């Protein structure tokens, strides 16, 4: 069974860059026909798809995040990462990583991490 787990700092100061890692077990991030996404949910708001990386390594980004988001992967560790620069308090949210057959994830599926709370505050 594929499992995903997010890790990274829970507190980030404004203007800094957020670095999160998704560690995948029970399956390979290079498995064909799947995308590996980052999604977040700010307090009181809905899910926001940020971007994804395909099994091939190609990346896709939401227009809302493209200018300051970078997704990469480390296949030897079966991990993929999120970098979100120029953090502001508006970036406070629960951040999730997920596996899906669709590149854009708008609803919860079977293969999601538990989520990690990130608070942007000085």
mmCIF file of N, CA and C in Angstrom:
data_model
loop_
_atom_site.group_PDB
_atom_site.id
_atom_site.type_symbol
_atom_site.label_atom_id
_atom_site.label_comp_id
_atom_site.label_asym_id
_atom_site.label_seq_id
_atom_site.Cartn_x
_atom_site.Cartn_y
_atom_site.Cartn_z
ATOM 1 N N UNK A 1 0.831 -1.185 0.000
ATOM 2 C CA UNK A 1 0.000 0.000 0.000
ATOM 3 C C UNK A 1 0.878 1.253 0.000
ATOM 4 N N UNK A 2 0.561 2.171 -0.877
ATOM 5 C CA UNK A 2 1.328 3.403 -0.981
ATOM 6 C C UNK A 2 0.984 4.326 0.178
ATOM 7 N N UNK A 3 2.018 4.841 0.812
ATOM 8 C CA UNK A 3 1.843 5.802 1.885
ATOM 9 C C UNK A 3 2.727 7.008 1.620
ATOM 10 N N UNK A 4 2.224 8.176 1.984
ATOM 11 C CA UNK A 4 2.948 9.419 1.803
ATOM 12 C C UNK A 4 3.015 10.150 3.132
ATOM 13 N N UNK A 5 4.146 10.766 3.391
ATOM 14 C CA UNK A 5 4.320 11.494 4.629
ATOM 15 C C UNK A 5 5.068 12.791 4.377
ATOM 16 N N UNK A 6 4.464 13.891 4.798
ATOM 17 C CA UNK A 6 5.081 15.202 4.661
ATOM 18 C C UNK A 6 6.010 15.467 5.840
ATOM 19 N N UNK A 7 7.056 16.212 5.584
ATOM 20 C CA UNK A 7 7.952 16.623 6.650
ATOM 21 C C UNK A 7 8.550 17.981 6.310
ATOM 22 N N UNK A 8 8.879 18.725 7.346
ATOM 23 C CA UNK A 8 9.452 20.041 7.172
ATOM 24 C C UNK A 8 9.152 20.912 8.371
ATOM 25 N N UNK A 9 9.577 22.153 8.326
ATOM 26 C CA UNK A 9 9.379 23.043 9.466
ATOM 27 C C UNK A 9 7.913 23.412 9.640
ATOM 28 N N UNK A 10 7.493 23.514 10.875
ATOM 29 C CA UNK A 10 6.130 23.916 11.153
ATOM 30 C C UNK A 10 5.961 25.419 11.244
ATOM 31 N N UNK A 11 7.064 26.134 11.373
ATOM 32 C CA UNK A 11 7.024 27.582 11.507
ATOM 33 C C UNK A 11 8.026 28.204 10.549
ATOM 34 N N UNK A 12 7.561 29.162 9.771
ATOM 35 C CA UNK A 12 8.395 29.874 8.815
ATOM 36 C C UNK A 12 8.168 31.368 8.995
ATOM 37 N N UNK A 13 9.232 32.132 8.929
ATOM 38 C CA UNK A 13 9.104 33.576 9.053
ATOM 39 C C UNK A 13 8.785 34.215 7.712
ATOM 40 N N UNK A 14 8.071 35.330 7.729
ATOM 41 C CA UNK A 14 7.762 36.023 6.472
ATOM 42 C C UNK A 14 9.019 36.343 5.671
ATOM 43 N N UNK A 15 8.899 36.219 4.373
ATOM 44 C CA UNK A 15 9.946 36.433 3.373
ATOM 45 C C UNK A 15 10.860 35.224 3.185
ATOM 46 N N UNK A 16 10.793 34.266 4.081
ATOM 47 C CA UNK A 16 11.626 33.074 3.950
ATOM 48 C C UNK A 16 11.006 32.088 2.971
ATOM 49 N N UNK A 17 11.757 31.058 2.660
ATOM 50 C CA UNK A 17 11.303 30.019 1.751
ATOM 51 C C UNK A 17 10.923 28.775 2.527
ATOM 52 N N UNK A 18 9.785 28.209 2.184
ATOM 53 C CA UNK A 18 9.318 26.976 2.784
ATOM 54 C C UNK A 18 9.867 25.785 2.014
ATOM 55 N N UNK A 19 10.396 24.825 2.734
ATOM 56 C CA UNK A 19 10.874 23.586 2.138
ATOM 57 C C UNK A 19 10.142 22.426 2.790
ATOM 58 N N UNK A 20 9.424 21.672 1.999
ATOM 59 C CA UNK A 20 8.727 20.492 2.483
ATOM 60 C C UNK A 20 9.140 19.280 1.664
ATOM 61 N N UNK A 21 9.148 18.139 2.312
ATOM 62 C CA UNK A 21 9.500 16.891 1.656
ATOM 63 C C UNK A 21 8.367 15.894 1.823
ATOM 64 N N UNK A 22 8.064 15.187 0.767
ATOM 65 C CA UNK A 22 7.103 14.090 0.818
ATOM 66 C C UNK A 22 7.854 12.789 0.600
ATOM 67 N N UNK A 23 7.825 11.948 1.600
ATOM 68 C CA UNK A 23 8.471 10.645 1.509
ATOM 69 C C UNK A 23 7.420 9.600 1.166
ATOM 70 N N UNK A 24 7.676 8.848 0.114
ATOM 71 C CA UNK A 24 6.726 7.860 -0.383
ATOM 72 C C UNK A 24 7.244 6.466 -0.084
ATOM 73 N N UNK A 25 6.380 5.627 0.436
ATOM 74 C CA UNK A 25 6.712 4.227 0.681
ATOM 75 C C UNK A 25 5.643 3.338 0.068
ATOM 76 N N UNK A 26 6.016 2.115 -0.258
ATOM 77 C CA UNK A 26 5.068 1.177 -0.831
ATOM 78 C C UNK A 26 4.824 1.358 -2.316
ATOM 79 N N UNK A 27 5.556 2.241 -2.935
ATOM 80 C CA UNK A 27 5.416 2.499 -4.354
ATOM 81 C C UNK A 27 6.472 3.485 -4.803
ATOM 82 N N UNK A 28 6.757 3.491 -6.082
ATOM 83 C CA UNK A 28 7.802 4.350 -6.631
ATOM 84 C C UNK A 28 7.212 5.612 -7.241
ATOM 85 N N UNK A 29 7.872 6.738 -7.021
ATOM 86 C CA UNK A 29 7.418 7.992 -7.618
ATOM 87 C C UNK A 29 7.685 8.032 -9.112
ATOM 88 N N UNK A 30 8.374 7.041 -9.623
ATOM 89 C CA UNK A 30 8.601 6.950 -11.059
ATOM 90 C C UNK A 30 7.605 6.030 -11.747
ATOM 91 N N UNK A 31 6.649 5.508 -11.009
ATOM 92 C CA UNK A 31 5.623 4.663 -11.598
ATOM 93 C C UNK A 31 4.819 5.437 -12.629
ATOM 94 N N UNK A 32 4.681 4.871 -13.804
ATOM 95 C CA UNK A 32 4.018 5.555 -14.903
ATOM 96 C C UNK A 32 2.533 5.783 -14.623
ATOM 97 N N UNK A 33 1.991 6.813 -15.249
ATOM 98 C CA UNK A 33 0.567 7.156 -15.200
ATOM 99 C C UNK A 33 0.115 7.765 -13.877
ATOM 100 N N UNK A 34 1.048 8.258 -13.093
ATOM 101 C CA UNK A 34 0.695 8.932 -11.852
ATOM 102 C C UNK A 34 1.405 10.271 -11.738
ATOM 103 N N UNK A 35 0.743 11.176 -11.033
ATOM 104 C CA UNK A 35 1.307 12.471 -10.718
ATOM 105 C C UNK A 35 1.407 12.612 -9.208
ATOM 106 N N UNK A 36 2.377 13.374 -8.789
ATOM 107 C CA UNK A 36 2.633 13.569 -7.367
ATOM 108 C C UNK A 36 2.486 15.053 -7.065
ATOM 109 N N UNK A 37 1.471 15.369 -6.280
ATOM 110 C CA UNK A 37 1.042 16.751 -6.117
ATOM 111 C C UNK A 37 1.282 17.296 -4.718
ATOM 112 N N UNK A 38 1.326 18.616 -4.675
ATOM 113 C CA UNK A 38 1.271 19.366 -3.425
ATOM 114 C C UNK A 38 -0.027 20.161 -3.409
ATOM 115 N N UNK A 39 -0.757 20.037 -2.319
ATOM 116 C CA UNK A 39 -2.025 20.734 -2.129
ATOM 117 C C UNK A 39 -1.996 21.348 -0.742
ATOM 118 N N UNK A 40 -2.622 22.477 -0.588
ATOM 119 C CA UNK A 40 -2.699 23.077 0.741
ATOM 120 C C UNK A 40 -4.118 23.519 1.044
ATOM 121 N N UNK A 41 -4.392 23.699 2.330
ATOM 122 C CA UNK A 41 -5.700 24.159 2.773
ATOM 123 C C UNK A 41 -5.516 25.202 3.868
ATOM 124 N N UNK A 42 -5.697 26.470 3.523
ATOM 125 C CA UNK A 42 -5.626 27.520 4.542
ATOM 126 C C UNK A 42 -6.792 27.398 5.510
ATOM 127 N N UNK A 43 -6.668 27.961 6.697
ATOM 128 C CA UNK A 43 -7.763 27.891 7.668
ATOM 129 C C UNK A 43 -9.058 28.454 7.103
ATOM 130 N N UNK A 44 -10.131 27.677 7.216
ATOM 131 C CA UNK A 44 -11.435 28.128 6.771
ATOM 132 C C UNK A 44 -11.634 28.168 5.271
ATOM 133 N N UNK A 45 -10.670 27.679 4.501
ATOM 134 C CA UNK A 45 -10.776 27.717 3.057
ATOM 135 C C UNK A 45 -10.711 26.313 2.470
ATOM 136 N N UNK A 46 -10.941 26.233 1.189
ATOM 137 C CA UNK A 46 -10.917 24.963 0.497
ATOM 138 C C UNK A 46 -9.514 24.546 0.091
ATOM 139 N N UNK A 47 -9.442 23.415 -0.572
ATOM 140 C CA UNK A 47 -8.168 22.893 -1.034
ATOM 141 C C UNK A 47 -7.623 23.722 -2.189
ATOM 142 N N UNK A 48 -6.328 23.940 -2.177
ATOM 143 C CA UNK A 48 -5.651 24.690 -3.232
ATOM 144 C C UNK A 48 -4.562 23.812 -3.826
ATOM 145 N N UNK A 49 -4.752 23.391 -5.071
ATOM 146 C CA UNK A 49 -3.709 22.638 -5.748
ATOM 147 C C UNK A 49 -2.582 23.577 -6.139
ATOM 148 N N UNK A 50 -1.371 23.211 -5.808
ATOM 149 C CA UNK A 50 -0.226 24.066 -6.049
ATOM 150 C C UNK A 50 0.583 23.641 -7.274
ATOM 151 N N UNK A 51 0.811 22.364 -7.385
ATOM 152 C CA UNK A 51 1.586 21.858 -8.499
ATOM 153 C C UNK A 51 1.824 20.374 -8.354
ATOM 154 N N UNK A 52 2.479 19.805 -9.346
ATOM 155 C CA UNK A 52 2.716 18.369 -9.344
ATOM 156 C C UNK A 52 3.953 18.040 -10.158
ATOM 157 N N UNK A 53 4.457 16.856 -9.919
ATOM 158 C CA UNK A 53 5.542 16.320 -10.720
ATOM 159 C C UNK A 53 5.113 14.952 -11.215
ATOM 160 N N UNK A 54 5.332 14.699 -12.488
ATOM 161 C CA UNK A 54 4.941 13.441 -13.096
ATOM 162 C C UNK A 54 6.008 12.382 -12.880
ATOM 163 N N UNK A 55 5.649 11.154 -13.190
ATOM 164 C CA UNK A 55 6.602 10.059 -13.065
ATOM 165 C C UNK A 55 7.847 10.296 -13.916
ATOM 166 N N UNK A 56 7.677 11.021 -15.012
ATOM 167 C CA UNK A 56 8.785 11.338 -15.893
ATOM 168 C C UNK A 56 9.706 12.412 -15.335
ATOM 169 N N UNK A 57 9.221 13.149 -14.330
ATOM 170 C CA UNK A 57 9.964 14.262 -13.785
ATOM 171 C C UNK A 57 9.477 15.617 -14.258
ATOM 172 N N UNK A 58 8.561 15.641 -15.212
ATOM 173 C CA UNK A 58 8.010 16.907 -15.677
ATOM 174 C C UNK A 58 7.159 17.545 -14.595
ATOM 175 N N UNK A 59 7.267 18.851 -14.468
ATOM 176 C CA UNK A 59 6.529 19.577 -13.444
ATOM 177 C C UNK A 59 5.400 20.394 -14.032
ATOM 178 N N UNK A 60 4.377 20.607 -13.221
ATOM 179 C CA UNK A 60 3.205 21.384 -13.572
ATOM 180 C C UNK A 60 2.869 22.272 -12.383
ATOM 181 N N UNK A 61 2.446 23.498 -12.672
ATOM 182 C CA UNK A 61 2.171 24.434 -11.597
ATOM 183 C C UNK A 61 0.856 25.163 -11.807
ATOM 184 N N UNK A 62 0.189 25.434 -10.703
ATOM 185 C CA UNK A 62 -0.961 26.320 -10.744
ATOM 186 C C UNK A 62 -0.487 27.729 -11.071
ATOM 187 N N UNK A 63 -1.224 28.447 -11.920
ATOM 188 C CA UNK A 63 -0.838 29.838 -12.200
ATOM 189 C C UNK A 63 -0.713 30.689 -10.944
ATOM 190 N N UNK A 64 -1.453 30.338 -9.914
ATOM 191 C CA UNK A 64 -1.419 31.098 -8.672
ATOM 192 C C UNK A 64 -0.109 30.935 -7.918
ATOM 193 N N UNK A 65 0.628 29.888 -8.222
ATOM 194 C CA UNK A 65 1.838 29.585 -7.474
ATOM 195 C C UNK A 65 3.093 29.485 -8.329
ATOM 196 N N UNK A 66 2.944 29.505 -9.624
ATOM 197 C CA UNK A 66 4.064 29.233 -10.508
ATOM 198 C C UNK A 66 5.257 30.153 -10.286
ATOM 199 N N UNK A 67 4.998 31.402 -9.995
ATOM 200 C CA UNK A 67 6.082 32.375 -9.892
ATOM 201 C C UNK A 67 6.999 32.136 -8.698
ATOM 202 N N UNK A 68 6.522 31.454 -7.686
ATOM 203 C CA UNK A 68 7.335 31.275 -6.491
ATOM 204 C C UNK A 68 7.355 29.843 -5.977
ATOM 205 N N UNK A 69 6.986 28.896 -6.814
ATOM 206 C CA UNK A 69 6.930 27.494 -6.419
ATOM 207 C C UNK A 69 7.865 26.660 -7.270
ATOM 208 N N UNK A 70 8.525 25.732 -6.635
ATOM 209 C CA UNK A 70 9.385 24.790 -7.345
ATOM 210 C C UNK A 70 9.196 23.401 -6.746
ATOM 211 N N UNK A 71 8.907 22.448 -7.596
ATOM 212 C CA UNK A 71 8.754 21.051 -7.184
ATOM 213 C C UNK A 71 9.865 20.236 -7.823
ATOM 214 N N UNK A 72 10.497 19.425 -7.030
ATOM 215 C CA UNK A 72 11.563 18.573 -7.531
ATOM 216 C C UNK A 72 11.461 17.204 -6.870
ATOM 217 N N UNK A 73 12.375 16.307 -7.238
ATOM 218 C CA UNK A 73 12.316 14.979 -6.663
ATOM 219 C C UNK A 73 13.699 14.394 -6.472
ATOM 220 N N UNK A 74 13.758 13.403 -5.614
ATOM 221 C CA UNK A 74 14.962 12.632 -5.384
ATOM 222 C C UNK A 74 14.554 11.170 -5.516
ATOM 223 N N UNK A 75 14.791 10.605 -6.667
ATOM 224 C CA UNK A 75 14.313 9.251 -6.927
ATOM 225 C C UNK A 75 15.024 8.203 -6.078
ATOM 226 N N UNK A 76 16.268 8.455 -5.716
ATOM 227 C CA UNK A 76 16.997 7.495 -4.899
ATOM 228 C C UNK A 76 16.400 7.372 -3.509
ATOM 229 N N UNK A 77 15.790 8.450 -3.028
ATOM 230 C CA UNK A 77 15.139 8.439 -1.725
ATOM 231 C C UNK A 77 13.626 8.288 -1.841
ATOM 232 N N UNK A 78 13.129 8.222 -3.067
ATOM 233 C CA UNK A 78 11.696 8.129 -3.314
ATOM 234 C C UNK A 78 10.955 9.283 -2.639
ATOM 235 N N UNK A 79 11.465 10.472 -2.858
ATOM 236 C CA UNK A 79 10.909 11.675 -2.265
ATOM 237 C C UNK A 79 10.676 12.730 -3.327
ATOM 238 N N UNK A 80 9.705 13.590 -3.081
ATOM 239 C CA UNK A 80 9.576 14.799 -3.867
ATOM 240 C C UNK A 80 9.352 15.971 -2.927
ATOM 241 N N UNK A 81 9.747 17.148 -3.385
ATOM 242 C CA UNK A 81 9.832 18.292 -2.498
ATOM 243 C C UNK A 81 9.050 19.484 -3.020
ATOM 244 N N UNK A 82 8.761 20.381 -2.106
ATOM 245 C CA UNK A 82 8.108 21.646 -2.428
ATOM 246 C C UNK A 82 8.953 22.788 -1.893
ATOM 247 N N UNK A 83 9.187 23.773 -2.725
ATOM 248 C CA UNK A 83 9.799 25.020 -2.305
ATOM 249 C C UNK A 83 8.842 26.152 -2.624
ATOM 250 N N UNK A 84 8.499 26.926 -1.622
ATOM 251 C CA UNK A 84 7.604 28.059 -1.787
ATOM 252 C C UNK A 84 8.297 29.280 -1.212
ATOM 253 N N UNK A 85 8.649 30.196 -2.066
ATOM 254 C CA UNK A 85 9.427 31.359 -1.656
ATOM 255 C C UNK A 85 8.535 32.526 -1.253
ATOM 256 N N UNK A 86 9.178 33.541 -0.683
ATOM 257 C CA UNK A 86 8.511 34.789 -0.301
ATOM 258 C C UNK A 86 7.265 34.545 0.538
ATOM 259 N N UNK A 87 7.443 33.789 1.571
ATOM 260 C CA UNK A 87 6.318 33.426 2.426
ATOM 261 C C UNK A 87 5.713 34.642 3.118
ATOM 262 N N UNK A 88 4.387 34.613 3.214
ATOM 263 C CA UNK A 88 3.628 35.611 3.958
ATOM 264 C C UNK A 88 2.661 34.886 4.875
ATOM 265 N N UNK A 89 2.043 35.594 5.824
ATOM 266 C CA UNK A 89 1.055 34.940 6.683
ATOM 267 C C UNK A 89 -0.087 34.285 5.912
ATOM 268 N N UNK A 90 -0.345 34.750 4.686
ATOM 269 C CA UNK A 90 -1.394 34.148 3.869
ATOM 270 C C UNK A 90 -1.045 32.735 3.424
ATOM 271 N N UNK A 91 0.205 32.347 3.587
ATOM 272 C CA UNK A 91 0.636 30.999 3.236
ATOM 273 C C UNK A 91 0.457 30.010 4.381
ATOM 274 N N UNK A 92 -0.011 30.483 5.514
ATOM 275 C CA UNK A 92 -0.313 29.577 6.621
ATOM 276 C C UNK A 92 -1.401 28.600 6.194
ATOM 277 N N UNK A 93 -1.121 27.313 6.334
ATOM 278 C CA UNK A 93 -2.056 26.298 5.863
ATOM 279 C C UNK A 93 -1.574 24.925 6.284
ATOM 280 N N UNK A 94 -2.440 23.948 6.090
ATOM 281 C CA UNK A 94 -2.027 22.557 6.165
ATOM 282 C C UNK A 94 -1.606 22.147 4.761
ATOM 283 N N UNK A 95 -0.424 21.611 4.643
ATOM 284 C CA UNK A 95 0.124 21.226 3.350
ATOM 285 C C UNK A 95 0.101 19.708 3.213
ATOM 286 N N UNK A 96 -0.391 19.250 2.069
ATOM 287 C CA UNK A 96 -0.508 17.828 1.793
ATOM 288 C C UNK A 96 0.279 17.456 0.545
ATOM 289 N N UNK A 97 0.785 16.247 0.529
ATOM 290 C CA UNK A 97 1.256 15.660 -0.713
ATOM 291 C C UNK A 97 0.325 14.509 -1.072
ATOM 292 N N UNK A 98 0.213 14.228 -2.358
ATOM 293 C CA UNK A 98 -0.761 13.248 -2.810
ATOM 294 C C UNK A 98 -0.329 12.594 -4.112
ATOM 295 N N UNK A 99 -0.840 11.411 -4.328
ATOM 296 C CA UNK A 99 -0.663 10.658 -5.564
ATOM 297 C C UNK A 99 -2.003 10.581 -6.266
ATOM 298 N N UNK A 100 -2.013 10.869 -7.561
ATOM 299 C CA UNK A 100 -3.261 10.847 -8.303
ATOM 300 C C UNK A 100 -2.989 10.596 -9.773
ATOM 301 N N UNK A 101 -3.984 10.025 -10.453
ATOM 302 C CA UNK A 101 -3.859 9.821 -11.894
ATOM 303 C C UNK A 101 -4.090 11.101 -12.678
ATOM 304 N N UNK A 102 -4.679 12.109 -12.030
ATOM 305 C CA UNK A 102 -4.867 13.406 -12.657
ATOM 306 C C UNK A 102 -3.796 14.367 -12.169
ATOM 307 N N UNK A 103 -3.381 15.251 -13.042
ATOM 308 C CA UNK A 103 -2.325 16.169 -12.678
ATOM 309 C C UNK A 103 -2.824 17.245 -11.710
ATOM 310 N N UNK A 104 -4.042 17.705 -11.884
ATOM 311 C CA UNK A 104 -4.614 18.718 -11.012
ATOM 312 C C UNK A 104 -5.534 18.030 -10.015
ATOM 313 N N UNK A 105 -5.246 18.198 -8.744
ATOM 314 C CA UNK A 105 -6.000 17.551 -7.680
ATOM 315 C C UNK A 105 -6.877 18.578 -6.987
ATOM 316 N N UNK A 106 -8.168 18.345 -7.013
ATOM 317 C CA UNK A 106 -9.118 19.278 -6.405
ATOM 318 C C UNK A 106 -9.924 18.655 -5.279
ATOM 319 N N UNK A 107 -9.887 17.348 -5.169
ATOM 320 C CA UNK A 107 -10.605 16.648 -4.107
ATOM 321 C C UNK A 107 -9.709 15.580 -3.495
ATOM 322 N N UNK A 108 -10.025 15.203 -2.283
ATOM 323 C CA UNK A 108 -9.254 14.167 -1.611
ATOM 324 C C UNK A 108 -9.428 12.819 -2.280
ATOM 325 N N UNK A 109 -8.322 12.105 -2.393
ATOM 326 C CA UNK A 109 -8.336 10.765 -2.937
ATOM 327 C C UNK A 109 -7.819 9.773 -1.920
ATOM 328 N N UNK A 110 -7.489 8.596 -2.409
ATOM 329 C CA UNK A 110 -7.056 7.525 -1.519
ATOM 330 C C UNK A 110 -5.614 7.660 -1.067
ATOM 331 N N UNK A 111 -4.799 8.343 -1.864
ATOM 332 C CA UNK A 111 -3.377 8.386 -1.584
ATOM 333 C C UNK A 111 -2.931 9.800 -1.259
ATOM 334 N N UNK A 112 -3.125 10.155 -0.016
ATOM 335 C CA UNK A 112 -2.751 11.454 0.524
ATOM 336 C C UNK A 112 -1.917 11.266 1.773
ATOM 337 N N UNK A 113 -1.027 12.193 2.013
ATOM 338 C CA UNK A 113 -0.345 12.231 3.282
ATOM 339 C C UNK A 113 -1.278 12.746 4.358
ATOM 340 N N UNK A 114 -0.830 12.684 5.587
ATOM 341 C CA UNK A 114 -1.656 13.153 6.690
ATOM 342 C C UNK A 114 -1.727 14.670 6.760
ATOM 343 N N UNK A 115 -0.827 15.342 6.088
ATOM 344 C CA UNK A 115 -0.773 16.791 6.105
ATOM 345 C C UNK A 115 0.150 17.296 7.194
ATOM 346 N N UNK A 116 0.731 18.439 6.950
ATOM 347 C CA UNK A 116 1.580 19.068 7.947
ATOM 348 C C UNK A 116 1.214 20.546 8.063
ATOM 349 N N UNK A 117 1.065 21.000 9.284
ATOM 350 C CA UNK A 117 0.705 22.387 9.536
ATOM 351 C C UNK A 117 1.927 23.273 9.363
ATOM 352 N N UNK A 118 1.783 24.307 8.570
ATOM 353 C CA UNK A 118 2.834 25.304 8.389
ATOM 354 C C UNK A 118 2.264 26.664 8.764
ATOM 355 N N UNK A 119 2.910 27.304 9.692
ATOM 356 C CA UNK A 119 2.494 28.632 10.127
ATOM 357 C C UNK A 119 3.558 29.642 9.741
ATOM 358 N N UNK A 120 3.133 30.692 9.071
ATOM 359 C CA UNK A 120 4.041 31.761 8.680
ATOM 360 C C UNK A 120 3.798 32.932 9.623
ATOM 361 N N UNK A 121 4.766 33.218 10.447
ATOM 362 C CA UNK A 121 4.627 34.261 11.456
ATOM 363 C C UNK A 121 5.994 34.746 11.893
ATOM 364 N N UNK A 122 6.050 36.004 12.242
ATOM 365 C CA UNK A 122 7.273 36.581 12.775
ATOM 366 C C UNK A 122 7.339 36.481 14.288
#
